[in-house]
Coordinates of C-alpha atoms and ligand atoms in Angstrom, one line a residue:
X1 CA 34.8 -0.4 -45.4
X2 CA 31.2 -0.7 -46.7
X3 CA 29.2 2.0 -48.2
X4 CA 28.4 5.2 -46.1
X5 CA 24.9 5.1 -44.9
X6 CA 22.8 7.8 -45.6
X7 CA 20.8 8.9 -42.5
X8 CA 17.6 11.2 -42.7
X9 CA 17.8 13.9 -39.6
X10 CA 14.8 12.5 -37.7
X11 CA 14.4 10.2 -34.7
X12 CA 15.4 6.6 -36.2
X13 CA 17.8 8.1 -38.0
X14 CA 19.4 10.0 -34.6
X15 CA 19.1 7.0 -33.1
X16 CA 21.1 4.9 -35.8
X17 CA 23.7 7.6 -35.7
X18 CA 23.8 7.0 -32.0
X19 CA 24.4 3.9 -31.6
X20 CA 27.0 3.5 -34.4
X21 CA 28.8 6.1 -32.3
X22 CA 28.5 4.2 -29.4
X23 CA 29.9 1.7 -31.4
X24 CA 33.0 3.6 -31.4
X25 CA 31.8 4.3 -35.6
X26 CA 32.6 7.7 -37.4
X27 CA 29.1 9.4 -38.0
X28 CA 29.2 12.8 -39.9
X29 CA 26.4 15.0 -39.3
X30 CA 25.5 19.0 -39.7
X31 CA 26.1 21.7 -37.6
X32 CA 25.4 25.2 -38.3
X33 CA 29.4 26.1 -39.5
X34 CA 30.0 23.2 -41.5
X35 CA 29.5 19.4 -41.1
X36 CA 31.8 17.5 -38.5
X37 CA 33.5 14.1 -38.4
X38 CA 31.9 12.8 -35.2
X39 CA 33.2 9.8 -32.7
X40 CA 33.0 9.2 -28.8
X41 CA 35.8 11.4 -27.6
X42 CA 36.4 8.9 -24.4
X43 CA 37.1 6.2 -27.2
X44 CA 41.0 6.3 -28.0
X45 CA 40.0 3.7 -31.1
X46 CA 37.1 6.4 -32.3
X47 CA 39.5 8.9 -32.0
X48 CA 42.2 7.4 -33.5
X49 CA 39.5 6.3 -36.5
X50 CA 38.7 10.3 -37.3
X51 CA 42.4 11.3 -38.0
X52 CA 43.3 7.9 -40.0
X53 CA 39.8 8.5 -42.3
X54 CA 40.8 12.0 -42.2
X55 CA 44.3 11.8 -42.6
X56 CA 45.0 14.3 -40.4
X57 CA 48.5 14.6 -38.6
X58 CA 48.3 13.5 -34.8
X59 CA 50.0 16.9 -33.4
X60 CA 46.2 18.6 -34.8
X61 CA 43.7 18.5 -31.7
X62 CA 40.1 17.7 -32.3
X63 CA 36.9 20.1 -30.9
X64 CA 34.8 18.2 -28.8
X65 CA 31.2 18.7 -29.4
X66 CA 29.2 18.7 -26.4
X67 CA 24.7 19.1 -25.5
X68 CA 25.3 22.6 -23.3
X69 CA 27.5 24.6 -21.0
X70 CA 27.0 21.9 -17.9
X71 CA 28.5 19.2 -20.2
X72 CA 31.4 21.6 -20.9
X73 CA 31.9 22.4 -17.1
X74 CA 32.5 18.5 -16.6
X75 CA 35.7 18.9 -18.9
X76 CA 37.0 22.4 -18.4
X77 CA 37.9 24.5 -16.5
X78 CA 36.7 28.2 -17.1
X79 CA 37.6 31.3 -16.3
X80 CA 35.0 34.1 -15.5
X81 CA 36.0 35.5 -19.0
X82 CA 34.8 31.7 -20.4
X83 CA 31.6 31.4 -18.6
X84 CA 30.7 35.4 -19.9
X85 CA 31.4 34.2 -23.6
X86 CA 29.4 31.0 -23.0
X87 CA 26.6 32.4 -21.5
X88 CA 26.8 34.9 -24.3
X89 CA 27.3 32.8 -27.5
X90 CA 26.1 28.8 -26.9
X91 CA 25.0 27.6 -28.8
X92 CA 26.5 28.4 -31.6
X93 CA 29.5 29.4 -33.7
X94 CA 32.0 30.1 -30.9
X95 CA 34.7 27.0 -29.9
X96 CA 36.4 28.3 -26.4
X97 CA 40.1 26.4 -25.8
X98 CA 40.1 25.9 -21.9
X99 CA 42.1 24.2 -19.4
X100 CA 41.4 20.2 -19.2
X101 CA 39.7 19.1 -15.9
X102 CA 41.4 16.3 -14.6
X103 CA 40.1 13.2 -14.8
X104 CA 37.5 14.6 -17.7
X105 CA 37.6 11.0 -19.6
X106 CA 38.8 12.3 -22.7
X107 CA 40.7 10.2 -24.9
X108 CA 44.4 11.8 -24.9
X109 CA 44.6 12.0 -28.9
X110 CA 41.6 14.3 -29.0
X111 CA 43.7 16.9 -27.0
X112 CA 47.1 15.6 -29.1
X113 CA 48.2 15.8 -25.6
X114 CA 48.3 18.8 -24.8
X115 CA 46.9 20.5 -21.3
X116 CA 44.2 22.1 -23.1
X117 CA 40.5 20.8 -24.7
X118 CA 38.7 22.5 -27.4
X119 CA 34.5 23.1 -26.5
X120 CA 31.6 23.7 -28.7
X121 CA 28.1 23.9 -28.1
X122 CA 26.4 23.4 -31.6
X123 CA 23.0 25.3 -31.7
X124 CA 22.1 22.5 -35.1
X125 CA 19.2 20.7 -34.2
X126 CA 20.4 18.0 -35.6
X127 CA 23.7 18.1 -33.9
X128 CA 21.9 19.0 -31.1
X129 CA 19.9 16.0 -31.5
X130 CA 22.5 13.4 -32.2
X131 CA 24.1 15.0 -28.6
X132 CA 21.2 14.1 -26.9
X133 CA 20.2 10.2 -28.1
X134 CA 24.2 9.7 -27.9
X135 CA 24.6 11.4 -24.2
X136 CA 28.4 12.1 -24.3
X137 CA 30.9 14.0 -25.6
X138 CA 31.6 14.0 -29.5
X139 CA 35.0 14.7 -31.2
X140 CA 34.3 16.4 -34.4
X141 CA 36.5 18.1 -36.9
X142 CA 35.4 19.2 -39.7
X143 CA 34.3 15.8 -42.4
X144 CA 36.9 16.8 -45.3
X145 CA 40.0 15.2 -45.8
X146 CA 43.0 17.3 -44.1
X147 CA 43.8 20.5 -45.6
X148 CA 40.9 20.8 -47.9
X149 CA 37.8 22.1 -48.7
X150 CA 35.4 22.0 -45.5
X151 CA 32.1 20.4 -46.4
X152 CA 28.6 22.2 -46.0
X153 CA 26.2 19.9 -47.6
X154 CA 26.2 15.9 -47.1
X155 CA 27.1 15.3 -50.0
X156 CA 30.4 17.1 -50.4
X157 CA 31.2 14.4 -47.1
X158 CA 30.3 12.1 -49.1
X159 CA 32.8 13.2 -52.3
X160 CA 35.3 13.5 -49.8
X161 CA 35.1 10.7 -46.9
X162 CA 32.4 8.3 -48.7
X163 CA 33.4 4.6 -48.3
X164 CA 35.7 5.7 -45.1
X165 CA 33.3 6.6 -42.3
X166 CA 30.1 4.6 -41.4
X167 CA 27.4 7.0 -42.2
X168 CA 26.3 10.9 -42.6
X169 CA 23.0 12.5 -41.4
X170 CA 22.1 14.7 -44.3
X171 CA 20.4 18.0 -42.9
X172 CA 20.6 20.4 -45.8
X173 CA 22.9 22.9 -46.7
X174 CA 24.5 24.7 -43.6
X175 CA 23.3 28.0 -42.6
X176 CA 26.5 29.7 -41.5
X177 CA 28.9 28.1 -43.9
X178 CA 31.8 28.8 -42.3
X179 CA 33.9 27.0 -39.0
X180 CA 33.6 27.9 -35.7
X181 CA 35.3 30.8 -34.2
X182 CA 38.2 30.2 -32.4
X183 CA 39.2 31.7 -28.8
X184 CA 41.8 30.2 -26.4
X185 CA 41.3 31.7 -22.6
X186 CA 44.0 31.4 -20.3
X187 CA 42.9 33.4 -16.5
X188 CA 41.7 36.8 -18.1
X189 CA 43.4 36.6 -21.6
X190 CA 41.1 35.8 -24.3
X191 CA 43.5 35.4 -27.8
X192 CA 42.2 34.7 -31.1
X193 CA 43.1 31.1 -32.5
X194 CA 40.9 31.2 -35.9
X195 CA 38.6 33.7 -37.1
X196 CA 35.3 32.5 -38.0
X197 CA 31.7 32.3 -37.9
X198 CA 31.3 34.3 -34.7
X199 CA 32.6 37.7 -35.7
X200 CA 35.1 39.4 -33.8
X201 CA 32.9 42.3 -33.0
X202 CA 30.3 40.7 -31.2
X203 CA 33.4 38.9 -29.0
X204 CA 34.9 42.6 -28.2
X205 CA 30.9 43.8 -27.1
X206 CA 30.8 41.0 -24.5
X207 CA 34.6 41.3 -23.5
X208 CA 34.8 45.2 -23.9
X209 CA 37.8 44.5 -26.0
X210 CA 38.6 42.5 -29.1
X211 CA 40.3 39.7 -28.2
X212 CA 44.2 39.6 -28.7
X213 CA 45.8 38.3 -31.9
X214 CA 47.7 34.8 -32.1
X215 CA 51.2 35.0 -32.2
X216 CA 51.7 34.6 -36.4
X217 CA 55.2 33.3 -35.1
X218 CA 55.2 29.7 -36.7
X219 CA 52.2 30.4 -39.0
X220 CA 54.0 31.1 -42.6
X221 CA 57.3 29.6 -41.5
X222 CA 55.6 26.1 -43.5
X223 CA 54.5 23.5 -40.8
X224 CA 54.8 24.6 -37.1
X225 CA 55.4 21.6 -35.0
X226 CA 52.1 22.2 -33.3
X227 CA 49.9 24.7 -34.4
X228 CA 47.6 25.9 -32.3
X229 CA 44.8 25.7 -34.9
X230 CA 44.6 24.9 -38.2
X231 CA 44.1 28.4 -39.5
X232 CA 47.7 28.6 -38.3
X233 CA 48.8 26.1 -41.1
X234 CA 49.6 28.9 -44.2
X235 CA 48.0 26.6 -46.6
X236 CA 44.4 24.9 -45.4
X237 CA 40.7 25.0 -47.4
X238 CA 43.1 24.1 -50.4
X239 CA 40.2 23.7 -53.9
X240 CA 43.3 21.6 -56.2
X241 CA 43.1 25.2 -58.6
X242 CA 45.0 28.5 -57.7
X243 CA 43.6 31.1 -56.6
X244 CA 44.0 35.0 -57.3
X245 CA 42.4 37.3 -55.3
X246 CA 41.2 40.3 -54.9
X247 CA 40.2 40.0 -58.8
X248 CA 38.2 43.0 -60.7
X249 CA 37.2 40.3 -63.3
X250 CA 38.0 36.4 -64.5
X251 CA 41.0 36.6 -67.3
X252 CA 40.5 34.2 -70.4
X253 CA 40.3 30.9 -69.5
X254 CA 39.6 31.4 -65.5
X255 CA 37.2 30.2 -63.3
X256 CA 35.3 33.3 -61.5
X257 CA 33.6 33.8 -57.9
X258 CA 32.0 37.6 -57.7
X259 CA 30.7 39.6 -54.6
X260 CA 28.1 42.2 -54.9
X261 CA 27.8 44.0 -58.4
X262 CA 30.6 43.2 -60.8
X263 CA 31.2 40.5 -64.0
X264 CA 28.4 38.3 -64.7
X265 CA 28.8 34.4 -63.5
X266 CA 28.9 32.5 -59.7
X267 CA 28.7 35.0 -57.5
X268 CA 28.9 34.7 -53.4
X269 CA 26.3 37.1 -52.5
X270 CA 25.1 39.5 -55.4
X271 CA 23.5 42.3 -52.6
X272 CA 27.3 42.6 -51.2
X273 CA 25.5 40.3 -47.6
X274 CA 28.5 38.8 -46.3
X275 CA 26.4 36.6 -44.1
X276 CA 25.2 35.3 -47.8
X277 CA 28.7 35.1 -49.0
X278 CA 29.9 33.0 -45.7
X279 CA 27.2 30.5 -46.3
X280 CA 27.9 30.0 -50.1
X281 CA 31.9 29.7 -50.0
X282 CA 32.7 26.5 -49.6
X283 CA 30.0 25.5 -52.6
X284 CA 31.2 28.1 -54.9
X285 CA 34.7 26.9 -54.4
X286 CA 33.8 23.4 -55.2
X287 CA 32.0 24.5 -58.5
X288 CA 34.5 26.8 -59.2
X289 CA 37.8 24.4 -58.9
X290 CA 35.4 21.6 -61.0
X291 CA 35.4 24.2 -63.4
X292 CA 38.6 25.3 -63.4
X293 CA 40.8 22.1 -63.7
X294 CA 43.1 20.7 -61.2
X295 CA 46.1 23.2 -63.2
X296 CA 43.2 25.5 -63.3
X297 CA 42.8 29.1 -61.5
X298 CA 40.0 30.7 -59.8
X299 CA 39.9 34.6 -59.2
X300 CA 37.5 35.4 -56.4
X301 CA 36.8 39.2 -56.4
X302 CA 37.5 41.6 -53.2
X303 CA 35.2 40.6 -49.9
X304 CA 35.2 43.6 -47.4
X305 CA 37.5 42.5 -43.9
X306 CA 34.9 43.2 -41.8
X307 CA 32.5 40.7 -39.7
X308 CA 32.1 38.1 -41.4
X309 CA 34.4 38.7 -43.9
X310 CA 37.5 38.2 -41.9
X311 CA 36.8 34.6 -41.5
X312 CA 35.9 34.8 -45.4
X313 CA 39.3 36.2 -46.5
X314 CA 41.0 34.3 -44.0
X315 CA 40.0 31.0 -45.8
X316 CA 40.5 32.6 -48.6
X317 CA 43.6 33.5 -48.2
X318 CA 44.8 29.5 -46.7
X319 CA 43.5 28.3 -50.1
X320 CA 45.2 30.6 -52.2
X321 CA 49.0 29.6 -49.9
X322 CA 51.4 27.7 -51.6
X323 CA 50.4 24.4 -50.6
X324 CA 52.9 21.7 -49.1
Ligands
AMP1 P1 38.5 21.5 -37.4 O1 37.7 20.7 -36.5 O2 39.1 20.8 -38.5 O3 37.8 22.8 -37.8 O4 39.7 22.0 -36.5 C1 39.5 22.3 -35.2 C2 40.8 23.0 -34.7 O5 40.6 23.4 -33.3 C3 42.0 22.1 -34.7 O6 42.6 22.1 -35.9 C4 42.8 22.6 -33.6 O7 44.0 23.2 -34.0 C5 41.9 23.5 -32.8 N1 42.0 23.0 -31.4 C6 41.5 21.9 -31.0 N2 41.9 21.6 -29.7 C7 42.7 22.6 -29.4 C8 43.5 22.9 -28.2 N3 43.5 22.1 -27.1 N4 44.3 23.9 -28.3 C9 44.4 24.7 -29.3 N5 43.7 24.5 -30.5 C10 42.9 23.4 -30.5
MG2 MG1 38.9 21.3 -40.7

């Protein structure tokens, strides 16, 4: 393919991004979690497009990206438990895994067949944007190749999917930094897929309870014939250096990623803000395996499990698993 255009985040450049989607083209573009791989989710060839540039296995379902809550309604079914977390946190962080409405137009491969489609409401001005000139729904994984590093900055697309997909719209770094939260809701039960940048304790203050666990049943058995979502894959947000965590300090030779006070050098939030730290993982990851080597290690100092900082030590702990 030819080079990866560029796009600036305003209206030509929307509009561009539009109609190469319409096109049935990959666009990548940011959201506030991290940026996403986008194609027309009615377009089976699209579709099929995202988890070739990816290289993503098929049995992995895509979230579909979509304006607001009306244009969710038209391809899901929710439950009153769904339509209290929607009103509650769309736009935003929050994907909701709901029954498929028949007849929603989806291409099959976005849901990997299953009776289920993944929903987000970006609140990303630019993604927002983008929605808007292209007026349908948008697959969009994350723009990484599968199993690594999740991009939060155009150009870490660009290191990873440049030459492969049509174009990016560069909007800046991210704010959140980290992907959407995950919740699947089946009648009244609301279970946890994938911690992330909707903490769990503002999910429990609108439900009244945290939301159940996933079953961990096929999650560190190696490769689950279908996980439910990728955070269920032990090894996922893979840098190519090991990892050690919960590090004091960096031994000789190490590459080192702080939090709060502690050893000099890259450090994810030096105040101990783990809204800070979610934002800056992904970058200090990519500068730390560069400087680390590919037979290189990393040693990331402890990160609280609390708010944010679940989804934190969650990727955390997927790129420090014994990968594939
Ligand atoms: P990514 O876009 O790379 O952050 O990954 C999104 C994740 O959402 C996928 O890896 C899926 O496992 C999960 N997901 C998407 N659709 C469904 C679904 N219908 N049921 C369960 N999980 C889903
Ligand atoms: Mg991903």
């Amino acid at each position: 393919m030819a080079d990866t255009l560029v796009l600036a985040p305003d209206r030509a450049g929307l509009a561009a991004a539009a109609r190469l989607l319409a096109a049935g083209g990959l666009v990548a573009f940011p959201t506030e979690t991290v940026y996403g791989l986008g194609a027309d989710a009615r377009n089976d060839r699209a579709v099929a497009a995202v988890f070739a540039a990816k290289g993503r296995p098929r049995f992995n379902p895509l979230i579909v990206h979509v304006a607001d809550a009306a244009a969710a309604v038209a391809l899901a079914v929710f439950p009153a438990a769904a339509g209290r977390l929607a009103a509650a946190f769309w736009p935003g962080p929050l994907t909701l895994v709901l029954p498929l409405r028949p007849g929603a137009g989806l291409s099959g491969l976005v849901t990997a067949g299953l009776p289920t489609v993944a929903l987000r409401v970006p609140a990303h001005p630019v993604a927002q944007g983008l929605l808007a000139a292209f007026g349908g729904p948008v697959a969009a994984p994350s723009a990484n190749p599968s199993g690594r590093i999740s991009p939060t900055r155009a150009a870490h697309v660009l290191a990873g999917l440049g030459g492969r997909i049509a174009a990016v719209i560069d909007g800046g770094p991210c704010a959140v930094g980290l992907e959407s939260t995950i919740l699947a809701v089946e009648a009244d039960r609301v279970t946890l897929l994938r911690p992330g940048g909707l903490p769990a304790e503002a999910i429990a203050a609108v439900l009244g309870h945290p939301p159940a666990a996933a079953s961990p049943a096929a999650a560190d058995a190696g490769a689950p014939a279908r996980p439910q979502a990728p955070g269920q894959l032990a090894s996922h947000y893979a840098p190519a250096a090991r990892l050690r965590l919960d590090a004091a300090a960096p031994r000789p030779g190490e590459a080192w990623i702080g939090f709060g006070p502690g050893p000099a050098g890259p450090n994810l939030s030096p105040a101990g803000e783990l809204a800070e730290a979610a934002a800056n993982l992904f970058q200090l990851l990519r500068e730390a395996d560069d400087a680390a080597g590919p037979d290189g290690c990393i040693a990331v100092a402890p990160v609280p499990d609390k708010g944010l900082g679940r989804a934190i030590n969650d990727r955390l702990r997927r790129a420090a698993a014994p990968r594939p």
